[in-house]
XYZ file of C-alpha atoms in Angstrom:
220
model
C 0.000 0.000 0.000
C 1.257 3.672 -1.017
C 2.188 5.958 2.187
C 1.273 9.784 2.378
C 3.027 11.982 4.360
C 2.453 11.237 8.110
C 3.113 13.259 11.639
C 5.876 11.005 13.558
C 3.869 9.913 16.327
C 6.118 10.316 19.603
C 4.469 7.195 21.243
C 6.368 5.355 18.449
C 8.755 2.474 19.903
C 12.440 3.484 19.018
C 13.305 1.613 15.631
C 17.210 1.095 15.061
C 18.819 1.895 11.843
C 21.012 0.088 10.374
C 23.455 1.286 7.680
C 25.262 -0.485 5.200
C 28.971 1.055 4.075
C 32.153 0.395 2.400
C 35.133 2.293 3.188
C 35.716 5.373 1.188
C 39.097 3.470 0.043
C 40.152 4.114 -3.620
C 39.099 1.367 -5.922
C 37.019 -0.200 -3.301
C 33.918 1.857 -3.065
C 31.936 3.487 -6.072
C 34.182 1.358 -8.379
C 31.241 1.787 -11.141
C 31.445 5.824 -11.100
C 35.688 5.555 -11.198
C 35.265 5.849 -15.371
C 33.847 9.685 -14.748
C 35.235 10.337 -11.027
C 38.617 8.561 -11.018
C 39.522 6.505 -8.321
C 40.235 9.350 -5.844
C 36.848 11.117 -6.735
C 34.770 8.139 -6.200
C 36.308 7.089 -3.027
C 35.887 10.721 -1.692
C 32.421 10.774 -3.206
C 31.861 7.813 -0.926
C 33.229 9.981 2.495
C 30.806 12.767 1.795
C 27.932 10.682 1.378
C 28.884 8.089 4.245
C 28.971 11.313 6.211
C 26.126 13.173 4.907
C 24.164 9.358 5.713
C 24.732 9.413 9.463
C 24.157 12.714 10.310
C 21.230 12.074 8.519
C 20.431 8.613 10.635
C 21.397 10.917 13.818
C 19.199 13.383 13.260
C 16.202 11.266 12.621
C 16.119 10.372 16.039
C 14.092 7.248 16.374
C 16.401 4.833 17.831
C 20.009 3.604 18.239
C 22.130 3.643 14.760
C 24.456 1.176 13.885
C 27.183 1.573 10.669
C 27.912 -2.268 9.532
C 31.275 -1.708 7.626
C 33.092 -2.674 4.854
C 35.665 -4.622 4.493
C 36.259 -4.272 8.235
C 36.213 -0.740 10.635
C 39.725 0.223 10.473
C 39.139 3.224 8.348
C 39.558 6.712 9.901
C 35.607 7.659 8.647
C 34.001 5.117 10.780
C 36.429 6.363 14.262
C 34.619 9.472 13.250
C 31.354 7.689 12.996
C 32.193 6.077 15.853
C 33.195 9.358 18.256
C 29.650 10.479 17.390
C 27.712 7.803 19.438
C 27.160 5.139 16.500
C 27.829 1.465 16.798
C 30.557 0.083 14.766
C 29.642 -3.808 13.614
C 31.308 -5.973 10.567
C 29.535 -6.645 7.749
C 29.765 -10.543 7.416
C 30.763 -12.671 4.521
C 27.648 -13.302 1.712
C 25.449 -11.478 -0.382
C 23.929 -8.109 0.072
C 20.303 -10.012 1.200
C 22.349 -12.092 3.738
C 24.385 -8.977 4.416
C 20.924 -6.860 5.234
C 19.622 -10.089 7.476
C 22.330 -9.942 9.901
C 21.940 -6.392 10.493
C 18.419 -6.590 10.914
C 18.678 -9.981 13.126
C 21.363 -8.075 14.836
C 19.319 -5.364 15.817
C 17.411 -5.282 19.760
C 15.595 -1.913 19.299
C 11.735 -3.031 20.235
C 9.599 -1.136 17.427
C 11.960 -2.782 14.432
C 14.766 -2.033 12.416
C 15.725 -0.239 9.352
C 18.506 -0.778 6.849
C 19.730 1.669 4.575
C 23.008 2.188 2.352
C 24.599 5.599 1.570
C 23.639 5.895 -1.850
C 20.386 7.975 -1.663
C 21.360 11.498 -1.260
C 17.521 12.548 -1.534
C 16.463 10.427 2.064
C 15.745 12.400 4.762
C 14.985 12.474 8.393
C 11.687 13.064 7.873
C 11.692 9.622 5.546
C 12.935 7.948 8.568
C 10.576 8.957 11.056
C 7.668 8.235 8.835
C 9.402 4.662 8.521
C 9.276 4.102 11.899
C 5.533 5.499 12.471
C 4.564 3.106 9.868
C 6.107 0.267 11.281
C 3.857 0.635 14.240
C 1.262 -0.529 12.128
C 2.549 -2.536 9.609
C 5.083 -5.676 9.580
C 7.401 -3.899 6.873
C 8.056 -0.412 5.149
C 9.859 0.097 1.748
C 11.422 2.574 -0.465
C 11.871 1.936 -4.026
C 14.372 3.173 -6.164
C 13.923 4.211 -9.544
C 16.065 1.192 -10.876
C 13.881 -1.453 -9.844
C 15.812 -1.698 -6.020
C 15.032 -0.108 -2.865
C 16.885 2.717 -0.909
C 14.958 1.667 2.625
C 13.294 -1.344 4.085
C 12.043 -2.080 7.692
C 11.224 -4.678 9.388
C 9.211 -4.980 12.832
C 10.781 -8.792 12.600
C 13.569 -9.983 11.448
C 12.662 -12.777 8.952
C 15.057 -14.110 6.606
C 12.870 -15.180 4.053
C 12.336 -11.408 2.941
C 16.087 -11.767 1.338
C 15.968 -15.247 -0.218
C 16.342 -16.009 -3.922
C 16.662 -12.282 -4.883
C 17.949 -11.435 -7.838
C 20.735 -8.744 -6.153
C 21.640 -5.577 -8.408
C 18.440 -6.011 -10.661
C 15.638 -3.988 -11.975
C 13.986 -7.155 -10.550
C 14.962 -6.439 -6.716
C 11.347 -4.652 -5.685
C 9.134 -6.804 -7.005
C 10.615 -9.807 -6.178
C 10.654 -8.463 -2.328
C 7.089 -7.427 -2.627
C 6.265 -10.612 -3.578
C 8.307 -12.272 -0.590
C 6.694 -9.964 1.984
C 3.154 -11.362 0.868
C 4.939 -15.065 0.512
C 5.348 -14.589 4.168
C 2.121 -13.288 4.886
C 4.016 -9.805 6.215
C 1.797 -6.651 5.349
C 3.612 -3.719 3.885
C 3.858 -0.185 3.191
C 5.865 2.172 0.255
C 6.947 5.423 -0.072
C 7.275 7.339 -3.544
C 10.659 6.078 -5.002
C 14.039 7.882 -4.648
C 17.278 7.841 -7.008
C 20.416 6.370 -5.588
C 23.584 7.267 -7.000
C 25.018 4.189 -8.642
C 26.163 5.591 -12.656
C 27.643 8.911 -13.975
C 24.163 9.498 -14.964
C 23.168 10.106 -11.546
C 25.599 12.522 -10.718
C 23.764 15.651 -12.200
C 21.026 14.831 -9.695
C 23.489 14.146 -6.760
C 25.011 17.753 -8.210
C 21.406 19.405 -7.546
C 20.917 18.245 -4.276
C 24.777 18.580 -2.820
C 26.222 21.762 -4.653
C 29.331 21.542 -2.838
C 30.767 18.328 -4.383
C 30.128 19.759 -7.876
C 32.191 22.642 -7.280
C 34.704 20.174 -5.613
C 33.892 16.450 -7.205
C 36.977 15.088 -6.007
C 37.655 16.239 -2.341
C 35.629 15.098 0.453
């Protein structure tokens, strides 16, 4: 079912977030935008929008926030991530889905959890909180993205079959979760799709909404 906007209602159970990251390391993270970025660029690319993600998490303010990192949480961003009150956990071994389920299983916060990436420069707080108001009512919340993914999904249970068989880093990714959800009998709710930032075709939007790396595409 399609979600309107919605008041955060402050009797809401906190929800954790959960956020899924790679280092900004050069030639690890936002390998597919090195072509137009370079190396450098896309790594620093990465930093601003790992940055921009948890002060976006913070802000939100419905729960404890939790940065599962890639390949490990050596790197200097997530001390900083770190110094600001958010848990540090490893990402484990496996596929984005199975990746996703442990952070969700992971999570103890009683009103559900909420995983997100770092790619959607156009999420907000306020998409957070009415996340978490939803999941008061429903068993699961979704954002799509325009290519056929999501940018959000929350869970008031973990349940493992949400992530099975998925086609990962397909148009195919929504619908095939929808169609898990009501496998498993869960009852869900969607936003109004987002853009991530995944091809040099996306940066002019990512440009719009974050001025400052245009100006400076290559510095953090």
């Amino acid at each position: 079912m399609p979600v309107t906007e919605q008041t955060p209602d402050a009797a809401c159970l906190p929800v954790a977030i959960a956020i899924l990251a790679k280092a900004p390391v050069p030639g690890y993270a936002k390998t597919r935008l090195i072509p137009a970025l370079g190396a450098d660029g896309a790594a620093a690319l990465q930093a601003a929008m790992l940055k921009r993600t948890l002060a976006m998490a913070l802000a939100a303010g419905i729960g404890p926030v939790t940065l599962w990192c890639a390949p490990d949480r050596s790197h200097p961003a997530f001390a900083e991530a770190a110094a600001q009150g958010v848990a540090l956990a490893e990402q484990p071994a496996g596929d984005i889905g199975q990746r996703m389920q442990a952070a969700m299983a992971a999570a103890t916060a009683p009103g559900g959890v909420i995983v997100i990436g770092t790619d959607c420069p156009a999420l907000t707080p306020a998409h957070l909180r009415q996340a978490a108001t939803v999941l008061a009512g429903q068993d699961a919340v979704m954002i799509p993205a325009e290519d056929g993914g999501y940018v959000l999904l929350g869970l008031r249970q973990p349940n493992a079959a949400v992530f099975a068989g998925v086609a990962w880093s397909t148009p195919q990714v929504m619908a095939q979760t929808r169609a898990r959800l009501a496998a498993a009998g869960l009852r869900h709710a969607e936003f109004s799709p987002l853009f991530d930032v995944d091809r040099s075709s996306d940066l002019p939007r990512l440009y719009a909404l974050m001025p400052d790396l245009a100006r400076h595409p290559c510095s953090a």
